[in-house]
């Protein structure tokens, strides 16, 4: 796992603990200081590694994150 992906995972967890919900893409981009494309790449890598589950395309949700262990947005 690269540094950007580790940072993204940490920021998701921290945000979830502080706010009781997963961050939106904009909130995550702001908190990581990464470009949106880099955040998306990190999210996909985290999903591939089974650290989180992303909503499927077309699912209406303010956040792309459906679940990240041990939390759920369902």
PDB file of N, CA and C in Angstrom:
ATOM      1  N   UNK A   1       0.850  -1.170   0.000  1.00  0.00           N
ATOM      2  CA  UNK A   1       0.000   0.000   0.000  1.00  0.00           C
ATOM      3  C   UNK A   1       0.898   1.237   0.000  1.00  0.00           C
ATOM      4  N   UNK A   2       0.636   2.160  -0.917  1.00  0.00           N
ATOM      5  CA  UNK A   2       1.473   3.357  -1.015  1.00  0.00           C
ATOM      6  C   UNK A   2       1.071   4.405   0.034  1.00  0.00           C
ATOM      7  N   UNK A   3       1.880   5.435   0.144  1.00  0.00           N
ATOM      8  CA  UNK A   3       1.673   6.472   1.159  1.00  0.00           C
ATOM      9  C   UNK A   3       0.336   7.178   0.997  1.00  0.00           C
ATOM     10  N   UNK A   4      -0.046   7.492  -0.241  1.00  0.00           N
ATOM     11  CA  UNK A   4      -1.314   8.184  -0.474  1.00  0.00           C
ATOM     12  C   UNK A   4      -2.495   7.332  -0.017  1.00  0.00           C
ATOM     13  N   UNK A   5      -2.419   6.039  -0.277  1.00  0.00           N
ATOM     14  CA  UNK A   5      -3.509   5.142   0.107  1.00  0.00           C
ATOM     15  C   UNK A   5      -3.574   4.984   1.619  1.00  0.00           C
ATOM     16  N   UNK A   6      -2.427   4.897   2.269  1.00  0.00           N
ATOM     17  CA  UNK A   6      -2.406   4.834   3.740  1.00  0.00           C
ATOM     18  C   UNK A   6      -2.994   6.115   4.341  1.00  0.00           C
ATOM     19  N   UNK A   7      -2.614   7.252   3.779  1.00  0.00           N
ATOM     20  CA  UNK A   7      -3.136   8.531   4.250  1.00  0.00           C
ATOM     21  C   UNK A   7      -4.641   8.597   4.055  1.00  0.00           C
ATOM     22  N   UNK A   8      -5.111   8.165   2.906  1.00  0.00           N
ATOM     23  CA  UNK A   8      -6.545   8.173   2.615  1.00  0.00           C
ATOM     24  C   UNK A   8      -7.293   7.302   3.617  1.00  0.00           C
ATOM     25  N   UNK A   9      -6.796   6.110   3.868  1.00  0.00           N
ATOM     26  CA  UNK A   9      -7.448   5.201   4.825  1.00  0.00           C
ATOM     27  C   UNK A   9      -7.477   5.821   6.218  1.00  0.00           C
ATOM     28  N   UNK A  10      -6.366   6.398   6.654  1.00  0.00           N
ATOM     29  CA  UNK A  10      -6.320   7.034   7.969  1.00  0.00           C
ATOM     30  C   UNK A  10      -7.338   8.169   8.060  1.00  0.00           C
ATOM     31  N   UNK A  11      -7.402   9.005   7.036  1.00  0.00           N
ATOM     32  CA  UNK A  11      -8.317  10.152   7.048  1.00  0.00           C
ATOM     33  C   UNK A  11      -9.776   9.707   7.045  1.00  0.00           C
ATOM     34  N   UNK A  12     -10.087   8.622   6.335  1.00  0.00           N
ATOM     35  CA  UNK A  12     -11.454   8.086   6.353  1.00  0.00           C
ATOM     36  C   UNK A  12     -11.812   7.644   7.771  1.00  0.00           C
ATOM     37  N   UNK A  13     -10.927   6.884   8.394  1.00  0.00           N
ATOM     38  CA  UNK A  13     -11.180   6.385   9.747  1.00  0.00           C
ATOM     39  C   UNK A  13     -11.327   7.539  10.742  1.00  0.00           C
ATOM     40  N   UNK A  14     -10.426   8.504  10.666  1.00  0.00           N
ATOM     41  CA  UNK A  14     -10.473   9.653  11.572  1.00  0.00           C
ATOM     42  C   UNK A  14     -11.780  10.426  11.381  1.00  0.00           C
ATOM     43  N   UNK A  15     -12.166  10.654  10.122  1.00  0.00           N
ATOM     44  CA  UNK A  15     -13.398  11.385   9.835  1.00  0.00           C
ATOM     45  C   UNK A  15     -14.602  10.622  10.379  1.00  0.00           C
ATOM     46  N   UNK A  16     -14.625   9.303  10.144  1.00  0.00           N
ATOM     47  CA  UNK A  16     -15.740   8.477  10.625  1.00  0.00           C
ATOM     48  C   UNK A  16     -15.851   8.557  12.146  1.00  0.00           C
ATOM     49  N   UNK A  17     -14.742   8.462  12.843  1.00  0.00           N
ATOM     50  CA  UNK A  17     -14.761   8.544  14.303  1.00  0.00           C
ATOM     51  C   UNK A  17     -15.220   9.912  14.796  1.00  0.00           C
ATOM     52  N   UNK A  18     -14.802  10.965  14.108  1.00  0.00           N
ATOM     53  CA  UNK A  18     -15.153  12.326  14.520  1.00  0.00           C
ATOM     54  C   UNK A  18     -16.581  12.713  14.164  1.00  0.00           C
ATOM     55  N   UNK A  19     -17.123  12.163  13.056  1.00  0.00           N
ATOM     56  CA  UNK A  19     -18.406  12.625  12.528  1.00  0.00           C
ATOM     57  C   UNK A  19     -19.509  11.568  12.478  1.00  0.00           C
ATOM     58  N   UNK A  20     -19.171  10.309  12.724  1.00  0.00           N
ATOM     59  CA  UNK A  20     -20.179   9.256  12.711  1.00  0.00           C
ATOM     60  C   UNK A  20     -20.672   8.871  11.332  1.00  0.00           C
ATOM     61  N   UNK A  21     -19.943   9.268  10.315  1.00  0.00           N
ATOM     62  CA  UNK A  21     -20.295   8.943   8.930  1.00  0.00           C
ATOM     63  C   UNK A  21     -19.035   9.021   8.084  1.00  0.00           C
ATOM     64  N   UNK A  22     -19.045   8.382   6.913  1.00  0.00           N
ATOM     65  CA  UNK A  22     -17.877   8.482   6.044  1.00  0.00           C
ATOM     66  C   UNK A  22     -17.824   9.844   5.349  1.00  0.00           C
ATOM     67  N   UNK A  23     -16.638  10.283   4.968  1.00  0.00           N
ATOM     68  CA  UNK A  23     -16.510  11.577   4.295  1.00  0.00           C
ATOM     69  C   UNK A  23     -16.999  11.525   2.853  1.00  0.00           C
ATOM     70  N   UNK A  24     -17.409  12.680   2.359  1.00  0.00           N
ATOM     71  CA  UNK A  24     -17.688  12.816   0.931  1.00  0.00           C
ATOM     72  C   UNK A  24     -16.345  12.863   0.205  1.00  0.00           C
ATOM     73  N   UNK A  25     -16.381  12.760  -1.095  1.00  0.00           N
ATOM     74  CA  UNK A  25     -15.144  12.843  -1.868  1.00  0.00           C
ATOM     75  C   UNK A  25     -14.477  14.204  -1.657  1.00  0.00           C
ATOM     76  N   UNK A  26     -15.272  15.269  -1.620  1.00  0.00           N
ATOM     77  CA  UNK A  26     -14.712  16.608  -1.412  1.00  0.00           C
ATOM     78  C   UNK A  26     -14.055  16.738  -0.040  1.00  0.00           C
ATOM     79  N   UNK A  27     -14.703  16.215   0.988  1.00  0.00           N
ATOM     80  CA  UNK A  27     -14.128  16.268   2.337  1.00  0.00           C
ATOM     81  C   UNK A  27     -12.834  15.464   2.414  1.00  0.00           C
ATOM     82  N   UNK A  28     -12.821  14.322   1.749  1.00  0.00           N
ATOM     83  CA  UNK A  28     -11.636  13.476   1.756  1.00  0.00           C
ATOM     84  C   UNK A  28     -10.494  14.121   0.976  1.00  0.00           C
ATOM     85  N   UNK A  29     -10.811  14.729  -0.148  1.00  0.00           N
ATOM     86  CA  UNK A  29      -9.798  15.428  -0.944  1.00  0.00           C
ATOM     87  C   UNK A  29      -9.184  16.570  -0.137  1.00  0.00           C
ATOM     88  N   UNK A  30     -10.039  17.313   0.562  1.00  0.00           N
ATOM     89  CA  UNK A  30      -9.553  18.437   1.372  1.00  0.00           C
ATOM     90  C   UNK A  30      -8.685  17.952   2.540  1.00  0.00           C
ATOM     91  N   UNK A  31      -9.110  16.896   3.218  1.00  0.00           N
ATOM     92  CA  UNK A  31      -8.377  16.443   4.407  1.00  0.00           C
ATOM     93  C   UNK A  31      -7.060  15.744   4.077  1.00  0.00           C
ATOM     94  N   UNK A  32      -6.940  15.201   2.871  1.00  0.00           N
ATOM     95  CA  UNK A  32      -5.701  14.516   2.490  1.00  0.00           C
ATOM     96  C   UNK A  32      -4.749  15.409   1.707  1.00  0.00           C
ATOM     97  N   UNK A  33      -5.245  16.547   1.216  1.00  0.00           N
ATOM     98  CA  UNK A  33      -4.458  17.423   0.338  1.00  0.00           C
ATOM     99  C   UNK A  33      -4.003  16.689  -0.924  1.00  0.00           C
ATOM    100  N   UNK A  34      -4.838  15.755  -1.393  1.00  0.00           N
ATOM    101  CA  UNK A  34      -4.547  15.011  -2.619  1.00  0.00           C
ATOM    102  C   UNK A  34      -5.539  15.405  -3.703  1.00  0.00           C
ATOM    103  N   UNK A  35      -5.136  15.234  -4.943  1.00  0.00           N
ATOM    104  CA  UNK A  35      -6.023  15.500  -6.073  1.00  0.00           C
ATOM    105  C   UNK A  35      -7.165  14.483  -6.069  1.00  0.00           C
ATOM    106  N   UNK A  36      -8.352  14.867  -6.546  1.00  0.00           N
ATOM    107  CA  UNK A  36      -9.476  13.925  -6.586  1.00  0.00           C
ATOM    108  C   UNK A  36      -9.147  12.613  -7.303  1.00  0.00           C
ATOM    109  N   UNK A  37      -8.360  12.689  -8.365  1.00  0.00           N
ATOM    110  CA  UNK A  37      -7.985  11.474  -9.103  1.00  0.00           C
ATOM    111  C   UNK A  37      -7.144  10.539  -8.230  1.00  0.00           C
ATOM    112  N   UNK A  38      -6.269  11.115  -7.421  1.00  0.00           N
ATOM    113  CA  UNK A  38      -5.427  10.321  -6.525  1.00  0.00           C
ATOM    114  C   UNK A  38      -6.267   9.690  -5.423  1.00  0.00           C
ATOM    115  N   UNK A  39      -7.234  10.441  -4.905  1.00  0.00           N
ATOM    116  CA  UNK A  39      -8.125   9.905  -3.877  1.00  0.00           C
ATOM    117  C   UNK A  39      -8.927   8.737  -4.446  1.00  0.00           C
ATOM    118  N   UNK A  40      -9.459   8.894  -5.672  1.00  0.00           N
ATOM    119  CA  UNK A  40     -10.217   7.800  -6.304  1.00  0.00           C
ATOM    120  C   UNK A  40      -9.338   6.571  -6.491  1.00  0.00           C
ATOM    121  N   UNK A  41      -8.109   6.780  -6.921  1.00  0.00           N
ATOM    122  CA  UNK A  41      -7.176   5.657  -7.094  1.00  0.00           C
ATOM    123  C   UNK A  41      -6.960   4.948  -5.759  1.00  0.00           C
ATOM    124  N   UNK A  42      -6.793   5.720  -4.698  1.00  0.00           N
ATOM    125  CA  UNK A  42      -6.598   5.144  -3.366  1.00  0.00           C
ATOM    126  C   UNK A  42      -7.842   4.397  -2.899  1.00  0.00           C
ATOM    127  N   UNK A  43      -9.021   4.965  -3.148  1.00  0.00           N
ATOM    128  CA  UNK A  43     -10.260   4.291  -2.768  1.00  0.00           C
ATOM    129  C   UNK A  43     -10.405   2.955  -3.487  1.00  0.00           C
ATOM    130  N   UNK A  44     -10.096   2.937  -4.775  1.00  0.00           N
ATOM    131  CA  UNK A  44     -10.174   1.689  -5.546  1.00  0.00           C
ATOM    132  C   UNK A  44      -9.163   0.670  -5.020  1.00  0.00           C
ATOM    133  N   UNK A  45      -7.956   1.131  -4.674  1.00  0.00           N
ATOM    134  CA  UNK A  45      -6.948   0.220  -4.132  1.00  0.00           C
ATOM    135  C   UNK A  45      -7.408  -0.345  -2.788  1.00  0.00           C
ATOM    136  N   UNK A  46      -7.989   0.500  -1.945  1.00  0.00           N
ATOM    137  CA  UNK A  46      -8.497   0.027  -0.661  1.00  0.00           C
ATOM    138  C   UNK A  46      -9.625  -0.984  -0.846  1.00  0.00           C
ATOM    139  N   UNK A  47     -10.458  -0.765  -1.854  1.00  0.00           N
ATOM    140  CA  UNK A  47     -11.523  -1.733  -2.141  1.00  0.00           C
ATOM    141  C   UNK A  47     -10.922  -3.048  -2.635  1.00  0.00           C
ATOM    142  N   UNK A  48      -9.942  -2.968  -3.520  1.00  0.00           N
ATOM    143  CA  UNK A  48      -9.284  -4.182  -4.026  1.00  0.00           C
ATOM    144  C   UNK A  48      -8.620  -4.975  -2.902  1.00  0.00           C
ATOM    145  N   UNK A  49      -8.136  -4.269  -1.879  1.00  0.00           N
ATOM    146  CA  UNK A  49      -7.487  -4.917  -0.733  1.00  0.00           C
ATOM    147  C   UNK A  49      -8.484  -5.314   0.364  1.00  0.00           C
ATOM    148  N   UNK A  50      -9.774  -5.096   0.098  1.00  0.00           N
ATOM    149  CA  UNK A  50     -10.858  -5.455   1.024  1.00  0.00           C
ATOM    150  C   UNK A  50     -10.831  -4.660   2.324  1.00  0.00           C
ATOM    151  N   UNK A  51     -10.334  -3.424   2.264  1.00  0.00           N
ATOM    152  CA  UNK A  51     -10.370  -2.542   3.427  1.00  0.00           C
ATOM    153  C   UNK A  51     -11.686  -1.781   3.493  1.00  0.00           C
ATOM    154  N   UNK A  52     -12.325  -1.589   2.334  1.00  0.00           N
ATOM    155  CA  UNK A  52     -13.599  -0.894   2.286  1.00  0.00           C
ATOM    156  C   UNK A  52     -14.410  -1.381   1.095  1.00  0.00           C
ATOM    157  N   UNK A  53     -15.679  -0.965   1.071  1.00  0.00           N
ATOM    158  CA  UNK A  53     -16.568  -1.262  -0.053  1.00  0.00           C
ATOM    159  C   UNK A  53     -17.108   0.068  -0.552  1.00  0.00           C
ATOM    160  N   UNK A  54     -17.022   0.287  -1.849  1.00  0.00           N
ATOM    161  CA  UNK A  54     -17.553   1.495  -2.464  1.00  0.00           C
ATOM    162  C   UNK A  54     -18.951   1.215  -3.009  1.00  0.00           C
ATOM    163  N   UNK A  55     -19.788   2.248  -3.002  1.00  0.00           N
ATOM    164  CA  UNK A  55     -21.088   2.120  -3.647  1.00  0.00           C
ATOM    165  C   UNK A  55     -20.879   1.892  -5.136  1.00  0.00           C
ATOM    166  N   UNK A  56     -21.755   1.118  -5.730  1.00  0.00           N
ATOM    167  CA  UNK A  56     -21.698   0.891  -7.175  1.00  0.00           C
ATOM    168  C   UNK A  56     -22.114   2.171  -7.897  1.00  0.00           C
ATOM    169  N   UNK A  57     -21.643   2.337  -9.116  1.00  0.00           N
ATOM    170  CA  UNK A  57     -21.966   3.516  -9.912  1.00  0.00           C
ATOM    171  C   UNK A  57     -23.479   3.651 -10.055  1.00  0.00           C
ATOM    172  N   UNK A  58     -23.975   4.852  -9.880  1.00  0.00           N
ATOM    173  CA  UNK A  58     -25.399   5.121 -10.020  1.00  0.00           C
ATOM    174  C   UNK A  58     -26.182   5.067  -8.717  1.00  0.00           C
ATOM    175  N   UNK A  59     -25.558   4.624  -7.637  1.00  0.00           N
ATOM    176  CA  UNK A  59     -26.236   4.586  -6.340  1.00  0.00           C
ATOM    177  C   UNK A  59     -26.199   5.991  -5.748  1.00  0.00           C
ATOM    178  N   UNK A  60     -27.375   6.562  -5.452  1.00  0.00           N
ATOM    179  CA  UNK A  60     -27.388   7.920  -4.913  1.00  0.00           C
ATOM    180  C   UNK A  60     -26.898   7.944  -3.459  1.00  0.00           C
ATOM    181  N   UNK A  61     -25.766   8.565  -3.251  1.00  0.00           N
ATOM    182  CA  UNK A  61     -25.187   8.690  -1.915  1.00  0.00           C
ATOM    183  C   UNK A  61     -24.242   9.880  -1.907  1.00  0.00           C
ATOM    184  N   UNK A  62     -24.209  10.627  -0.808  1.00  0.00           N
ATOM    185  CA  UNK A  62     -23.283  11.754  -0.737  1.00  0.00           C
ATOM    186  C   UNK A  62     -21.824  11.317  -0.621  1.00  0.00           C
ATOM    187  N   UNK A  63     -21.602  10.054  -0.284  1.00  0.00           N
ATOM    188  CA  UNK A  63     -20.249   9.527  -0.131  1.00  0.00           C
ATOM    189  C   UNK A  63     -20.070   8.302  -1.020  1.00  0.00           C
ATOM    190  N   UNK A  64     -18.883   8.088  -1.536  1.00  0.00           N
ATOM    191  CA  UNK A  64     -18.657   6.873  -2.324  1.00  0.00           C
ATOM    192  C   UNK A  64     -18.446   5.637  -1.452  1.00  0.00           C
ATOM    193  N   UNK A  65     -18.296   5.825  -0.139  1.00  0.00           N
ATOM    194  CA  UNK A  65     -17.922   4.736   0.770  1.00  0.00           C
ATOM    195  C   UNK A  65     -19.166   4.119   1.406  1.00  0.00           C
ATOM    196  N   UNK A  66     -19.411   2.840   1.111  1.00  0.00           N
ATOM    197  CA  UNK A  66     -20.534   2.123   1.715  1.00  0.00           C
ATOM    198  C   UNK A  66     -20.131   1.539   3.063  1.00  0.00           C
ATOM    199  N   UNK A  67     -18.935   0.963   3.124  1.00  0.00           N
ATOM    200  CA  UNK A  67     -18.460   0.327   4.354  1.00  0.00           C
ATOM    201  C   UNK A  67     -16.948   0.431   4.444  1.00  0.00           C
ATOM    202  N   UNK A  68     -16.464   0.600   5.655  1.00  0.00           N
ATOM    203  CA  UNK A  68     -15.046   0.458   5.954  1.00  0.00           C
ATOM    204  C   UNK A  68     -14.984  -0.196   7.331  1.00  0.00           C
ATOM    205  N   UNK A  69     -14.275  -1.281   7.416  1.00  0.00           N
ATOM    206  CA  UNK A  69     -14.238  -2.047   8.658  1.00  0.00           C
ATOM    207  C   UNK A  69     -13.770  -1.160   9.805  1.00  0.00           C
ATOM    208  N   UNK A  70     -14.446  -1.087  10.901  1.00  0.00           N
ATOM    209  CA  UNK A  70     -15.621  -1.828  11.342  1.00  0.00           C
ATOM    210  C   UNK A  70     -16.925  -1.045  11.206  1.00  0.00           C
ATOM    211  N   UNK A  71     -16.989  -0.041  10.336  1.00  0.00           N
ATOM    212  CA  UNK A  71     -18.159   0.829  10.207  1.00  0.00           C
ATOM    213  C   UNK A  71     -18.971   0.498   8.957  1.00  0.00           C
ATOM    214  N   UNK A  72     -20.241   0.917   8.966  1.00  0.00           N
ATOM    215  CA  UNK A  72     -21.109   0.749   7.800  1.00  0.00           C
ATOM    216  C   UNK A  72     -21.942   2.004   7.606  1.00  0.00           C
ATOM    217  N   UNK A  73     -22.184   2.380   6.361  1.00  0.00           N
ATOM    218  CA  UNK A  73     -23.010   3.530   6.029  1.00  0.00           C
ATOM    219  C   UNK A  73     -24.343   3.060   5.458  1.00  0.00           C
ATOM    220  N   UNK A  74     -24.607   1.758   5.509  1.00  0.00           N
ATOM    221  CA  UNK A  74     -25.835   1.186   4.937  1.00  0.00           C
ATOM    222  C   UNK A  74     -27.019   1.395   5.839  1.00  0.00           C
TER     223      UNK A  74
END
